[in-house]
Amino acid sequence: MVDEKELSQFQTMWSLKKQDLEVKERLSKMKLLDISIVMEFLLDDFADVVFSLDETDLLSTPP
């Protein structure tokens, strides 16, 4: 049979592993949120630049 000490150690280990996975998941979600916020600002800045150009700027710029 399983020893009480071994069972306790396993439960402790599993609890720590579960907490570790929860923290990693939370950090992953926070990283995705940070990336989406940065992308939003970059796209806003890009749109401002594009809309500030007039047709002559767009036509005179080589590809």
XYZ file of C-alpha atoms in Angstrom:
63
model
C 0.000 0.000 0.000
C 0.895 3.602 -0.351
C 2.767 5.093 2.529
C 1.184 8.170 4.135
C 4.434 10.076 3.794
C 4.681 9.290 0.085
C 1.079 10.297 -0.439
C 1.656 13.576 1.357
C 4.769 14.261 -0.724
C 2.884 13.510 -3.921
C 0.014 15.799 -2.946
C 2.459 18.581 -2.114
C 4.297 18.100 -5.391
C 1.043 18.059 -7.356
C -0.176 21.204 -5.599
C 3.043 23.034 -6.479
C 2.887 21.827 -10.075
C -0.719 22.981 -10.377
C 0.171 26.426 -9.023
C 3.107 26.628 -11.424
C 0.885 25.805 -14.399
C -1.680 28.400 -13.325
C 1.012 31.081 -13.071
C 2.423 30.146 -16.484
C -1.040 30.325 -18.042
C -1.671 33.727 -16.469
C 1.688 35.046 -17.692
C 0.962 33.750 -21.177
C -2.379 35.562 -21.236
C -0.748 38.756 -19.969
C 1.891 38.517 -22.699
C -0.792 38.148 -25.370
C -2.618 41.167 -23.962
C 0.590 43.215 -23.986
C 1.267 42.250 -27.592
C -2.250 43.173 -28.682
C -2.003 46.570 -26.955
C 1.337 47.314 -28.626
C -0.027 46.240 -32.007
C -3.033 48.516 -31.552
C -0.768 51.515 -30.901
C 1.474 50.643 -33.853
C -1.498 50.317 -36.181
C -2.943 53.614 -34.945
C 0.384 55.357 -35.603
C 0.640 53.755 -39.038
C -2.911 54.836 -39.897
C -2.123 58.405 -38.810
C 0.890 58.481 -41.139
C -1.000 57.004 -44.074
C -3.960 59.344 -43.679
C -1.643 62.360 -43.376
C -0.146 61.657 -46.807
C -1.816 63.129 -49.835
C -2.100 61.527 -53.255
C 1.035 63.183 -54.642
C 3.134 61.705 -51.840
C 1.742 58.260 -52.536
C 2.204 58.513 -56.312
C 5.721 59.961 -56.195
C 7.098 57.353 -53.812
C 8.779 54.480 -55.657
C 7.644 50.987 -54.663
